[in-house]
Short mmCIF file of C-alpha atoms in Angstrom, two decimals:
data_model
loop_
_atom_site.label_atom_id
_atom_site.label_comp_id
_atom_site.label_asym_id
_atom_site.label_seq_id
_atom_site.Cartn_x
_atom_site.Cartn_y
_atom_site.Cartn_z
CA MET A 1 0.73 0.23 -0.17
CA ARG A 2 1.36 3.17 -1.11
CA ALA A 3 2.60 5.63 1.49
CA SER A 4 0.64 9.08 2.49
CA ASP A 5 2.24 12.28 3.77
CA ALA A 6 1.06 11.14 7.25
CA ASP A 7 1.96 8.34 7.01
CA ARG A 8 5.97 9.49 6.67
CA ASP A 9 5.03 12.37 8.84
CA ARG A 10 4.58 9.68 11.29
CA VAL A 11 7.48 7.97 11.18
CA LEU A 12 9.59 11.17 11.28
CA ASP A 13 7.99 11.07 15.03
CA VAL A 14 9.39 8.17 15.66
CA LEU A 15 12.42 8.54 14.67
CA ARG A 16 13.06 12.08 16.02
CA GLU A 17 11.79 10.26 19.58
CA ALA A 18 14.15 7.23 19.53
CA ALA A 19 17.16 9.69 18.86
CA ALA A 20 16.03 11.80 21.27
CA GLU A 21 16.40 8.97 24.02
CA GLY A 22 19.33 7.90 21.95
CA ARG A 23 18.01 4.51 21.11
CA LEU A 24 19.82 5.72 17.41
CA THR A 25 22.36 7.46 16.90
CA PRO A 26 22.32 11.30 14.70
CA ASP A 27 24.18 8.97 11.08
CA GLU A 28 21.71 7.10 11.52
CA LEU A 29 19.19 9.14 12.19
CA ASP A 30 19.71 10.72 9.33
CA GLU A 31 19.92 7.66 7.43
CA ARG A 32 16.46 6.64 8.43
CA MET A 33 14.83 9.98 7.76
CA GLY A 34 16.17 10.11 4.79
CA ALA A 35 14.45 6.78 3.58
CA ALA A 36 10.95 7.67 5.64
CA LEU A 37 11.51 11.06 3.30
CA THR A 38 11.65 8.96 -0.16
CA ALA A 39 9.88 6.02 0.86
CA ARG A 40 6.77 4.95 -0.96
CA THR A 41 5.16 2.12 0.57
CA LEU A 42 3.94 1.27 4.12
CA GLY A 43 6.34 -1.54 4.33
CA GLU A 44 9.34 0.51 3.53
CA LEU A 45 8.57 2.71 6.42
CA ALA A 46 7.49 -0.17 8.50
CA GLU A 47 11.60 -1.03 7.71
CA LEU A 48 12.37 1.84 9.22
CA THR A 49 10.56 1.30 13.03
CA ALA A 50 11.07 -2.35 12.90
CA ASP A 51 14.50 -2.57 15.66
CA LEU A 52 12.79 0.19 17.68
CA PRO A 53 10.98 -0.92 21.13
CA ALA A 54 7.23 -1.35 21.05
CA GLY A 55 6.82 1.08 23.66
CA LEU A 56 7.84 4.25 21.05
CA PRO A 57 4.33 5.72 19.38
CA GLU A 58 4.49 3.62 15.81
CA PRO A 59 2.25 4.87 13.39
CA ASP A 60 -1.03 3.25 13.44
CA ARG A 61 -1.17 1.91 9.88
CA LEU A 62 2.03 0.13 10.44
CA ALA A 63 1.41 -1.41 12.82
CA ALA A 64 0.14 -4.39 10.97
#
């Protein structure tokens, strides 16, 4: 399924929060944010947060 701008924005928020908690390095954050901005599908976005703890607010449509 194609990703919307709102889907990408939610993933960016998750990535920023993970970086603020020290779960991602600045380089990892930059890399993942770039990938999120160019992602075309929900699957591509889900891969960017798959290794982050479940406690982080995951985008609703990506949780499936």
